[in-house]
Amino acid sequence: MMSGTMKNLLKWTVTLLLAASVFLIPTGELFTTQLQLFFAITILFVCVLAFEFMPAMVPSMLLTILYVVTGLAPVSVALSPWTNTTIYMVIGAFALAAAMEECELLNRICYWFIVKIGGTFNRVCYAIYFVGLILSFVTFTNHFLIVAVFAYAVAHAMGYTKLCKESGVIMFAGVLGATTTSYWIYNPGVIGIYLPGMQSVYPAAAPTWLGVTLQSLPLAIMPVIVMFVVLKITKSKEFDMGNGKAEFLQKLQALGPVSKAEKICCVILLALIAYVLLQPLHGQNFAYGFMLLPWLLYFPQFKITTAQTLSKINFPLVFFMVACMSIGTVGVNLGLDVFAGQLLINLVGDMPAVGVHFLVLVIVALGNIVLTPYAMAGALSAPLTALALSLGLNPEAIMLTFLTGADIFFFPHEIAVLVAIFSFGLISMKDFIKYATIKTAIGLIFFLLIQFPYWLLLGIIYL
């Protein structure tokens, strides 16, 4: 059996070889020497995170610094995520969760939830996904942070306050409820970025909420299959749930009457949900609600939180989120989006329709590793639309394939909400990658066997 030192040495060897292998790829007009160096540094960062060599904050700080000192990007580009509302929205979500935990409202809501669904571990995980599914319809896919906080709260209420296998499975149920539902249901954010590029090539493009949602409807089933497989391989039936429903009912009753602090917390929570729900009417960025409302709970007049409450917020992993977002901003600044679009066009050749769609799916999935879905939506929409028209394919079907690919991921840095869920500290990098890989494998098979034939049946695929 290999010793710990040898395993660590092997991991470092793999990390350095993967990063160095990029320099074997010849450079040219599109794949420049700057992009080559960018890929080497980024792969090094991803591997160090994946193998968990050190606390996430260390490589996170070094990544943005390396982008600057190597001349790949000016400070204004490398650190531009600090000016993005996403960072402050996530910090606000952490602050909300900490305050709700402090006044016991978080536990009360989750005990009630667990009791109502029957008190078994598997039911809890499936229910988290379906809560996300319902909220995605109600909030027009602006639900992801609510689901992330909810999954964290459920894990805590069940006694999983520290990193363990059980907490990891619950948080991944939150991943399924927060992300997958954001890409098959009409997502105004991603589609809003994709559409201008698409219409610049294909002016007739006019995807609707009902059309996109119905055309992608089978994807609602896929996360249930993923959850079933994850629960099976983790042997969830062996997880200790105590006396199940009876125990959580007892814990709920032990909390006693709702306190004044809980009532104030409830008002703020309902105000936040109302702000998100009414976003189409008031037109303000839904992030503002998370950026502002949670901090009202820290006013001393309410007597809900203390100075120690803030220590529960995982600020080091906020730096991890910034590093993840800087990968996309620096990549686009170096022309990574143009390179990805041209690579896709060069690879297509004389492929049949199913091959083209599957290739788009894979390229977008791989692109997720270094670009955000939003960056890819802006960069690839026009090239993908032009590609579809040149091959006699339906550009809107290609757009649906893009959206499906945007939900394929391997690492938490690929999508902002994944970083938020990972930052709660209840799922390890190893487990995240394992469950995400299972989801990817099932997703690719599902696309070929279910989703693509469904589109053929609807007549939106041109053969």
Short mmCIF file of C-alpha atoms in Angstrom, two decimals:
data_model
loop_
_atom_site.label_atom_id
_atom_site.label_comp_id
_atom_site.label_asym_id
_atom_site.label_seq_id
_atom_site.Cartn_x
_atom_site.Cartn_y
_atom_site.Cartn_z
CA MET A 1 0.00 0.00 0.00
CA MET A 2 1.35 3.44 -0.99
CA SER A 3 2.36 5.71 1.92
CA GLY A 4 0.89 9.18 2.39
CA THR A 5 4.16 10.82 1.32
CA MET A 6 4.31 8.79 -1.89
CA LYS A 7 0.66 9.56 -2.69
CA ASN A 8 1.33 13.25 -2.20
CA LEU A 9 4.43 13.07 -4.41
CA LEU A 10 2.44 11.29 -7.12
CA LYS A 11 -0.30 13.94 -6.97
CA TRP A 12 2.25 16.75 -7.29
CA THR A 13 3.90 14.93 -10.22
CA VAL A 14 0.54 14.62 -12.01
CA THR A 15 -0.24 18.28 -11.29
CA LEU A 16 3.04 19.57 -12.68
CA LEU A 17 2.96 17.27 -15.72
CA LEU A 18 -0.57 18.37 -16.62
CA ALA A 19 0.37 22.03 -16.32
CA ALA A 20 3.61 21.54 -18.31
CA SER A 21 1.86 19.51 -21.04
CA VAL A 22 0.22 22.70 -22.31
CA PHE A 23 3.63 23.87 -23.57
CA LEU A 24 3.72 20.88 -25.96
CA ILE A 25 0.80 22.38 -27.91
CA PRO A 26 2.08 24.57 -30.76
CA THR A 27 1.03 28.21 -30.63
CA GLY A 28 -0.43 30.20 -33.49
CA GLU A 29 -2.71 33.09 -34.35
CA LEU A 30 -5.56 31.88 -32.11
CA PHE A 31 -3.75 29.77 -29.51
CA THR A 32 -1.23 32.41 -28.53
CA THR A 33 1.73 32.11 -26.15
CA GLN A 34 -0.31 34.13 -23.65
CA LEU A 35 -3.19 31.65 -23.83
CA GLN A 36 -0.67 28.83 -23.44
CA LEU A 37 0.67 30.35 -20.22
CA PHE A 38 -2.88 31.11 -19.05
CA PHE A 39 -3.89 27.44 -19.45
CA ALA A 40 -0.74 26.24 -17.64
CA ILE A 41 -1.37 28.51 -14.63
CA THR A 42 -5.09 27.72 -14.55
CA ILE A 43 -4.55 23.95 -14.76
CA LEU A 44 -2.04 24.22 -11.93
CA PHE A 45 -4.65 26.07 -9.84
CA VAL A 46 -7.43 23.57 -10.60
CA CYS A 47 -5.20 20.57 -9.77
CA VAL A 48 -3.99 22.09 -6.50
CA LEU A 49 -7.63 22.60 -5.52
CA ALA A 50 -8.72 19.15 -6.71
CA PHE A 51 -5.98 17.35 -4.75
CA GLU A 52 -6.54 19.62 -1.71
CA PHE A 53 -2.82 20.23 -1.14
CA MET A 54 -3.49 23.32 0.97
CA PRO A 55 -6.33 25.62 2.17
CA ALA A 56 -8.25 27.00 -0.81
CA MET A 57 -7.35 30.60 0.03
CA VAL A 58 -3.63 30.04 -0.71
CA PRO A 59 -3.94 29.03 -4.40
CA SER A 60 -6.82 31.52 -4.76
CA MET A 61 -4.57 34.42 -3.77
CA LEU A 62 -1.67 33.14 -5.89
CA LEU A 63 -3.79 32.65 -9.03
CA THR A 64 -4.85 36.28 -9.41
CA ILE A 65 -1.35 37.47 -8.44
CA LEU A 66 0.25 35.16 -11.04
CA TYR A 67 -2.08 36.46 -13.75
CA VAL A 68 -0.79 39.97 -12.97
CA VAL A 69 2.96 39.34 -12.45
CA THR A 70 3.22 37.18 -15.60
CA GLY A 71 1.73 40.01 -17.63
CA LEU A 72 -1.38 38.05 -18.63
CA ALA A 73 -3.72 40.71 -17.27
CA PRO A 74 -3.59 44.12 -15.60
CA VAL A 75 -4.74 44.36 -11.99
CA SER A 76 -8.01 45.97 -13.14
CA VAL A 77 -8.91 42.78 -15.09
CA ALA A 78 -7.53 40.12 -12.72
CA LEU A 79 -9.27 41.66 -9.70
CA SER A 80 -12.39 42.89 -11.50
CA PRO A 81 -14.59 40.22 -9.83
CA TRP A 82 -14.38 42.33 -6.65
CA THR A 83 -16.54 44.88 -8.48
CA ASN A 84 -19.11 42.20 -9.41
CA THR A 85 -22.38 42.03 -7.47
CA THR A 86 -22.11 38.22 -7.27
CA ILE A 87 -19.38 38.38 -4.59
CA TYR A 88 -21.40 40.65 -2.30
CA MET A 89 -24.57 38.71 -2.99
CA VAL A 90 -22.92 35.49 -1.78
CA ILE A 91 -21.44 37.21 1.30
CA GLY A 92 -24.96 38.44 2.05
CA ALA A 93 -26.31 34.90 1.74
CA PHE A 94 -23.64 33.69 4.21
CA ALA A 95 -24.59 36.51 6.59
CA LEU A 96 -28.28 35.59 6.34
CA ALA A 97 -27.56 31.92 7.09
CA ALA A 98 -25.38 32.84 10.10
CA ALA A 99 -28.04 35.15 11.56
CA MET A 100 -30.84 32.61 11.04
CA GLU A 101 -28.71 29.96 12.70
CA GLU A 102 -27.96 32.28 15.63
CA CYS A 103 -31.64 32.85 16.44
CA GLU A 104 -32.65 29.18 15.78
CA LEU A 105 -35.01 30.09 12.92
CA LEU A 106 -32.90 28.00 10.55
CA ASN A 107 -33.32 24.92 12.74
CA ARG A 108 -37.05 25.52 13.23
CA ILE A 109 -37.72 25.72 9.47
CA CYS A 110 -35.62 22.64 8.74
CA TYR A 111 -37.03 20.50 11.59
CA TRP A 112 -40.51 21.30 10.29
CA PHE A 113 -39.45 20.45 6.73
CA ILE A 114 -37.86 17.12 7.75
CA VAL A 115 -40.90 16.12 9.83
CA LYS A 116 -43.31 16.93 7.00
CA ILE A 117 -41.48 14.83 4.40
CA GLY A 118 -41.15 11.77 6.62
CA GLY A 119 -37.77 12.10 8.33
CA THR A 120 -35.65 9.77 6.14
CA PHE A 121 -32.29 10.80 4.65
CA ASN A 122 -33.22 9.87 1.07
CA ARG A 123 -36.52 11.76 1.19
CA VAL A 124 -34.73 14.84 2.49
CA CYS A 125 -32.31 14.79 -0.48
CA TYR A 126 -35.03 14.33 -3.09
CA ALA A 127 -37.13 17.02 -1.43
CA ILE A 128 -34.27 19.56 -1.55
CA TYR A 129 -34.12 19.09 -5.33
CA PHE A 130 -37.90 19.48 -5.71
CA VAL A 131 -37.88 22.59 -3.52
CA GLY A 132 -35.27 23.99 -5.93
CA LEU A 133 -37.41 22.97 -8.91
CA ILE A 134 -40.49 24.75 -7.55
CA LEU A 135 -38.52 27.86 -6.55
CA SER A 136 -36.90 28.05 -10.00
CA PHE A 137 -40.35 28.45 -11.59
CA VAL A 138 -41.54 30.92 -8.97
CA THR A 139 -38.40 33.10 -9.05
CA PHE A 140 -37.63 32.86 -12.78
CA THR A 141 -34.41 30.90 -11.96
CA ASN A 142 -33.22 33.48 -9.40
CA HIS A 143 -33.53 30.84 -6.67
CA PHE A 144 -30.04 29.36 -6.51
CA LEU A 145 -28.73 31.12 -3.37
CA ILE A 146 -31.97 30.43 -1.51
CA VAL A 147 -31.54 26.72 -2.28
CA ALA A 148 -27.85 26.82 -1.31
CA VAL A 149 -28.69 28.32 2.10
CA PHE A 150 -31.59 25.88 2.51
CA ALA A 151 -29.38 22.82 1.84
CA TYR A 152 -26.83 24.12 4.34
CA ALA A 153 -29.59 24.69 6.90
CA VAL A 154 -31.01 21.19 6.45
CA ALA A 155 -27.56 19.64 6.92
CA HIS A 156 -27.07 21.60 10.13
CA ALA A 157 -30.54 20.72 11.43
CA MET A 158 -29.76 17.03 10.86
CA GLY A 159 -26.64 17.37 12.99
CA TYR A 160 -24.10 17.46 10.16
CA THR A 161 -22.35 20.65 11.26
CA LYS A 162 -18.90 19.50 10.12
CA LEU A 163 -17.61 18.04 6.87
CA CYS A 164 -18.69 14.40 6.45
CA LYS A 165 -20.08 12.05 3.79
CA GLU A 166 -23.68 12.76 4.83
CA SER A 167 -23.30 16.55 4.67
CA GLY A 168 -21.67 16.22 1.24
CA VAL A 169 -24.63 14.30 -0.18
CA ILE A 170 -27.10 16.86 1.20
CA MET A 171 -25.13 19.75 -0.26
CA PHE A 172 -24.97 18.02 -3.64
CA ALA A 173 -28.76 17.71 -3.53
CA GLY A 174 -28.63 21.48 -3.15
CA VAL A 175 -26.38 21.65 -6.22
CA LEU A 176 -29.00 19.78 -8.27
CA GLY A 177 -31.78 22.02 -7.01
CA ALA A 178 -29.82 25.20 -7.58
CA THR A 179 -28.08 24.68 -10.93
CA THR A 180 -29.80 22.15 -13.21
CA THR A 181 -33.15 23.88 -12.83
CA SER A 182 -31.48 27.13 -13.93
CA TYR A 183 -30.61 25.84 -17.39
CA TRP A 184 -33.57 23.85 -18.70
CA ILE A 185 -36.15 26.37 -17.47
CA TYR A 186 -35.99 29.68 -19.35
CA ASN A 187 -33.14 31.60 -17.72
CA PRO A 188 -33.40 35.34 -18.47
CA GLY A 189 -29.79 35.89 -17.39
CA VAL A 190 -28.01 33.40 -19.65
CA ILE A 191 -30.47 33.64 -22.56
CA GLY A 192 -30.47 37.44 -22.26
CA ILE A 193 -26.69 37.39 -22.89
CA TYR A 194 -26.90 34.69 -25.59
CA LEU A 195 -29.73 36.29 -27.59
CA PRO A 196 -28.05 39.46 -28.98
CA GLY A 197 -25.22 37.45 -30.57
CA MET A 198 -27.72 34.94 -31.89
CA GLN A 199 -29.98 37.64 -33.37
CA SER A 200 -27.01 39.39 -34.98
CA VAL A 201 -26.70 36.33 -37.23
CA TYR A 202 -30.29 35.06 -37.15
CA PRO A 203 -32.68 38.02 -36.61
CA ALA A 204 -35.74 35.74 -36.54
CA ALA A 205 -34.63 34.16 -33.25
CA ALA A 206 -37.26 34.69 -30.54
CA PRO A 207 -37.10 31.99 -27.86
CA THR A 208 -40.00 32.16 -25.38
CA TRP A 209 -40.28 31.12 -21.72
CA LEU A 210 -42.86 28.43 -22.53
CA GLY A 211 -41.03 27.19 -25.64
CA VAL A 212 -37.61 26.77 -24.00
CA THR A 213 -39.08 25.18 -20.87
CA LEU A 214 -41.27 22.67 -22.71
CA GLN A 215 -38.54 21.79 -25.21
CA SER A 216 -36.17 20.94 -22.34
CA LEU A 217 -38.77 19.32 -20.06
CA PRO A 218 -37.20 15.81 -19.87
CA LEU A 219 -34.18 17.37 -18.16
CA ALA A 220 -36.34 17.73 -15.03
CA ILE A 221 -36.05 13.95 -14.57
CA MET A 222 -32.27 13.73 -14.97
CA PRO A 223 -31.31 15.12 -11.51
CA VAL A 224 -33.62 12.57 -9.86
CA ILE A 225 -31.66 9.80 -11.59
CA VAL A 226 -28.38 11.43 -10.49
CA MET A 227 -29.61 11.68 -6.89
CA PHE A 228 -30.69 8.03 -6.94
CA VAL A 229 -27.23 6.90 -8.11
CA VAL A 230 -25.39 9.12 -5.59
CA LEU A 231 -27.56 7.80 -2.75
CA LYS A 232 -26.90 4.22 -3.87
CA ILE A 233 -23.11 4.50 -4.12
CA THR A 234 -22.88 6.30 -0.77
CA LYS A 235 -25.08 3.62 0.87
CA SER A 236 -27.30 6.31 2.33
CA LYS A 237 -29.61 3.80 3.99
CA GLU A 238 -26.79 3.12 6.46
CA PHE A 239 -26.64 6.78 7.52
CA ASP A 240 -27.70 7.29 11.13
CA MET A 241 -30.92 9.31 11.36
CA GLY A 242 -31.59 8.46 15.02
CA ASN A 243 -35.31 7.91 15.57
CA GLY A 244 -36.11 9.66 12.31
CA LYS A 245 -39.32 11.71 12.23
CA ALA A 246 -40.03 11.31 15.96
CA GLU A 247 -36.62 12.69 16.91
CA PHE A 248 -36.96 15.78 14.71
CA LEU A 249 -40.50 16.38 15.96
CA GLN A 250 -39.10 16.31 19.50
CA LYS A 251 -36.37 18.81 18.52
CA LEU A 252 -38.99 21.07 16.92
CA GLN A 253 -41.13 21.03 20.07
CA ALA A 254 -38.05 21.68 22.25
CA LEU A 255 -37.53 25.03 20.50
CA GLY A 256 -40.72 26.29 22.17
CA PRO A 257 -42.68 29.32 20.96
CA VAL A 258 -41.30 31.47 18.14
CA SER A 259 -39.06 34.15 19.65
CA LYS A 260 -39.06 37.87 18.82
CA ALA A 261 -35.66 37.46 17.12
CA GLU A 262 -37.06 34.69 14.92
CA LYS A 263 -40.04 36.84 13.96
CA ILE A 264 -37.76 39.70 12.89
CA CYS A 265 -35.62 37.23 10.95
CA CYS A 266 -38.78 35.89 9.29
CA VAL A 267 -39.79 39.39 8.18
CA ILE A 268 -36.38 39.97 6.59
CA LEU A 269 -36.45 36.52 4.93
CA LEU A 270 -39.96 37.06 3.53
CA ALA A 271 -38.95 40.54 2.32
CA LEU A 272 -35.99 38.99 0.51
CA ILE A 273 -38.14 36.30 -1.12
CA ALA A 274 -40.71 38.94 -2.13
CA TYR A 275 -37.95 41.09 -3.64
CA VAL A 276 -36.75 38.14 -5.74
CA LEU A 277 -40.29 37.15 -6.76
CA LEU A 278 -41.22 40.67 -7.80
CA GLN A 279 -38.00 41.32 -9.72
CA PRO A 280 -39.78 41.28 -13.12
CA LEU A 281 -41.99 44.12 -11.82
CA HIS A 282 -39.51 46.38 -10.02
CA GLY A 283 -36.73 45.72 -12.55
CA GLN A 284 -33.87 46.03 -10.04
CA ASN A 285 -31.00 43.55 -9.96
CA PHE A 286 -32.16 40.68 -7.74
CA ALA A 287 -28.64 40.59 -6.22
CA TYR A 288 -29.36 43.85 -4.40
CA GLY A 289 -31.75 42.07 -2.05
CA PHE A 290 -29.02 39.67 -0.87
CA MET A 291 -26.51 42.52 -0.71
CA LEU A 292 -28.65 44.71 1.56
CA LEU A 293 -31.41 42.97 3.56
CA PRO A 294 -29.37 40.34 5.51
CA TRP A 295 -27.25 43.07 7.10
CA LEU A 296 -30.30 44.56 8.81
CA LEU A 297 -30.19 41.51 11.10
CA TYR A 298 -26.84 42.73 12.45
CA PHE A 299 -28.25 46.02 13.79
CA PRO A 300 -27.79 45.95 17.59
CA GLN A 301 -31.34 47.22 18.14
CA PHE A 302 -32.75 43.86 17.00
CA LYS A 303 -30.56 41.83 19.42
CA ILE A 304 -30.33 38.90 16.99
CA THR A 305 -26.61 38.64 16.30
CA THR A 306 -23.30 39.32 18.05
CA ALA A 307 -19.78 40.09 16.86
CA GLN A 308 -19.10 36.33 16.97
CA THR A 309 -21.88 35.68 14.44
CA LEU A 310 -19.75 37.24 11.71
CA SER A 311 -16.98 34.72 12.44
CA LYS A 312 -19.26 32.01 11.01
CA ILE A 313 -18.97 33.58 7.55
CA ASN A 314 -16.29 31.78 5.56
CA PHE A 315 -14.42 34.85 4.30
CA PRO A 316 -11.32 32.92 3.06
CA LEU A 317 -13.52 31.12 0.54
CA VAL A 318 -14.79 34.47 -0.74
CA PHE A 319 -11.24 34.88 -2.09
CA PHE A 320 -11.66 31.45 -3.69
CA MET A 321 -14.78 32.72 -5.45
CA VAL A 322 -12.92 35.79 -6.73
CA ALA A 323 -10.14 33.58 -8.10
CA CYS A 324 -12.69 31.37 -9.87
CA MET A 325 -14.36 34.36 -11.50
CA SER A 326 -11.00 35.85 -12.51
CA ILE A 327 -10.34 32.77 -14.66
CA GLY A 328 -13.20 33.83 -16.92
CA THR A 329 -12.40 37.53 -16.99
CA VAL A 330 -8.71 36.99 -17.75
CA GLY A 331 -9.50 34.25 -20.31
CA VAL A 332 -11.88 36.47 -22.28
CA ASN A 333 -9.36 39.33 -22.11
CA LEU A 334 -6.79 37.02 -23.78
CA GLY A 335 -9.16 35.90 -26.56
CA LEU A 336 -10.09 32.51 -25.11
CA ASP A 337 -13.69 32.94 -26.30
CA VAL A 338 -12.58 33.50 -29.92
CA PHE A 339 -10.27 30.49 -29.72
CA ALA A 340 -13.07 28.25 -28.37
CA GLY A 341 -15.50 29.34 -31.09
CA GLN A 342 -13.00 28.70 -33.90
CA LEU A 343 -12.00 25.35 -32.40
CA LEU A 344 -15.63 24.24 -32.48
CA ILE A 345 -16.08 25.25 -36.11
CA ASN A 346 -12.86 23.43 -37.11
CA LEU A 347 -13.92 20.21 -35.36
CA VAL A 348 -17.40 19.91 -36.87
CA GLY A 349 -16.49 18.85 -40.42
CA ASP A 350 -19.20 16.65 -41.98
CA MET A 351 -20.73 15.40 -38.77
CA PRO A 352 -24.41 14.37 -38.65
CA ALA A 353 -26.82 16.51 -36.59
CA VAL A 354 -26.51 14.36 -33.46
CA GLY A 355 -22.70 14.58 -33.69
CA VAL A 356 -22.77 18.37 -34.02
CA HIS A 357 -25.09 18.75 -31.03
CA PHE A 358 -23.03 16.35 -28.94
CA LEU A 359 -19.80 18.15 -29.87
CA VAL A 360 -21.33 21.51 -28.89
CA LEU A 361 -22.39 19.93 -25.59
CA VAL A 362 -18.86 18.65 -24.87
CA ILE A 363 -17.09 21.88 -25.95
CA VAL A 364 -19.36 23.98 -23.72
CA ALA A 365 -18.86 21.54 -20.83
CA LEU A 366 -15.07 21.76 -21.19
CA GLY A 367 -15.30 25.52 -21.68
CA ASN A 368 -17.00 25.73 -18.29
CA ILE A 369 -13.68 24.84 -16.67
CA VAL A 370 -12.08 28.12 -17.75
CA LEU A 371 -15.05 30.33 -18.64
CA THR A 372 -18.33 31.04 -16.86
CA PRO A 373 -21.62 30.14 -18.61
CA TYR A 374 -22.28 33.89 -18.94
CA ALA A 375 -18.92 34.51 -20.61
CA MET A 376 -19.52 31.63 -23.02
CA ALA A 377 -23.08 32.80 -23.78
CA GLY A 378 -21.73 36.16 -24.90
CA ALA A 379 -18.73 34.76 -26.76
CA LEU A 380 -20.14 31.68 -28.50
CA SER A 381 -23.70 32.68 -29.37
CA ALA A 382 -22.88 34.28 -32.75
CA PRO A 383 -20.34 31.57 -33.85
CA LEU A 384 -22.72 28.76 -32.82
CA THR A 385 -25.64 30.36 -34.64
CA ALA A 386 -23.55 30.89 -37.79
CA LEU A 387 -22.36 27.29 -37.55
CA ALA A 388 -25.94 26.00 -37.27
CA LEU A 389 -27.12 28.00 -40.29
CA SER A 390 -24.15 26.92 -42.41
CA LEU A 391 -24.96 23.26 -41.66
CA GLY A 392 -28.71 23.66 -42.15
CA LEU A 393 -29.45 23.10 -38.45
CA ASN A 394 -31.93 24.88 -36.19
CA PRO A 395 -30.08 27.67 -34.30
CA GLU A 396 -32.59 27.52 -31.43
CA ALA A 397 -31.91 23.79 -30.96
CA ILE A 398 -28.17 24.60 -30.84
CA MET A 399 -28.97 27.22 -28.17
CA LEU A 400 -30.80 24.56 -26.11
CA THR A 401 -27.76 22.30 -26.45
CA PHE A 402 -25.56 25.16 -25.25
CA LEU A 403 -27.77 25.60 -22.17
CA THR A 404 -27.60 21.87 -21.45
CA GLY A 405 -23.80 21.94 -21.74
CA ALA A 406 -23.58 24.95 -19.43
CA ASP A 407 -24.94 22.75 -16.63
CA ILE A 408 -22.16 20.16 -17.04
CA PHE A 409 -19.34 20.71 -14.56
CA PHE A 410 -16.57 18.89 -12.69
CA PHE A 411 -15.26 21.48 -10.20
CA PRO A 412 -17.00 23.99 -7.92
CA HIS A 413 -15.19 26.97 -9.47
CA GLU A 414 -17.10 26.61 -12.75
CA ILE A 415 -20.40 28.25 -11.70
CA ALA A 416 -20.83 30.94 -9.04
CA VAL A 417 -23.49 29.10 -7.02
CA LEU A 418 -21.29 25.97 -6.90
CA VAL A 419 -18.57 28.06 -5.29
CA ALA A 420 -21.14 29.33 -2.76
CA ILE A 421 -22.30 25.80 -1.91
CA PHE A 422 -18.72 24.55 -1.64
CA SER A 423 -17.82 27.54 0.52
CA PHE A 424 -20.23 26.45 3.26
CA GLY A 425 -17.56 23.82 4.01
CA LEU A 426 -19.86 20.78 4.14
CA ILE A 427 -18.73 18.99 0.97
CA SER A 428 -15.14 17.98 0.21
CA MET A 429 -13.48 18.64 -3.13
CA LYS A 430 -13.03 14.88 -3.61
CA ASP A 431 -16.74 14.16 -3.10
CA PHE A 432 -17.80 17.14 -5.19
CA ILE A 433 -15.72 15.96 -8.16
CA LYS A 434 -16.98 12.39 -7.75
CA TYR A 435 -20.66 13.35 -7.66
CA ALA A 436 -20.22 15.93 -10.45
CA THR A 437 -18.55 13.28 -12.64
CA ILE A 438 -21.48 10.92 -12.01
CA LYS A 439 -23.86 13.73 -12.98
CA THR A 440 -21.84 14.44 -16.14
CA ALA A 441 -21.80 10.78 -17.23
CA ILE A 442 -25.55 10.41 -16.64
CA GLY A 443 -26.19 13.77 -18.33
CA LEU A 444 -24.31 12.83 -21.51
CA ILE A 445 -26.11 9.46 -21.76
CA PHE A 446 -29.44 11.14 -21.00
CA PHE A 447 -28.83 13.69 -23.76
CA LEU A 448 -28.20 10.99 -26.37
CA LEU A 449 -30.95 8.58 -25.33
CA ILE A 450 -33.70 10.89 -24.11
CA GLN A 451 -33.23 14.59 -24.82
CA PHE A 452 -32.10 14.44 -28.45
CA PRO A 453 -34.81 11.91 -29.49
CA TYR A 454 -37.36 14.14 -27.68
CA TRP A 455 -36.25 17.09 -29.82
CA LEU A 456 -36.57 14.92 -32.93
CA LEU A 457 -40.10 14.06 -31.84
CA LEU A 458 -40.92 17.77 -31.43
CA GLY A 459 -39.47 18.49 -34.88
CA ILE A 460 -36.97 21.13 -33.73
CA ILE A 461 -33.96 19.12 -34.99
CA TYR A 462 -33.28 19.35 -38.72
CA LEU A 463 -31.57 16.21 -40.08
#
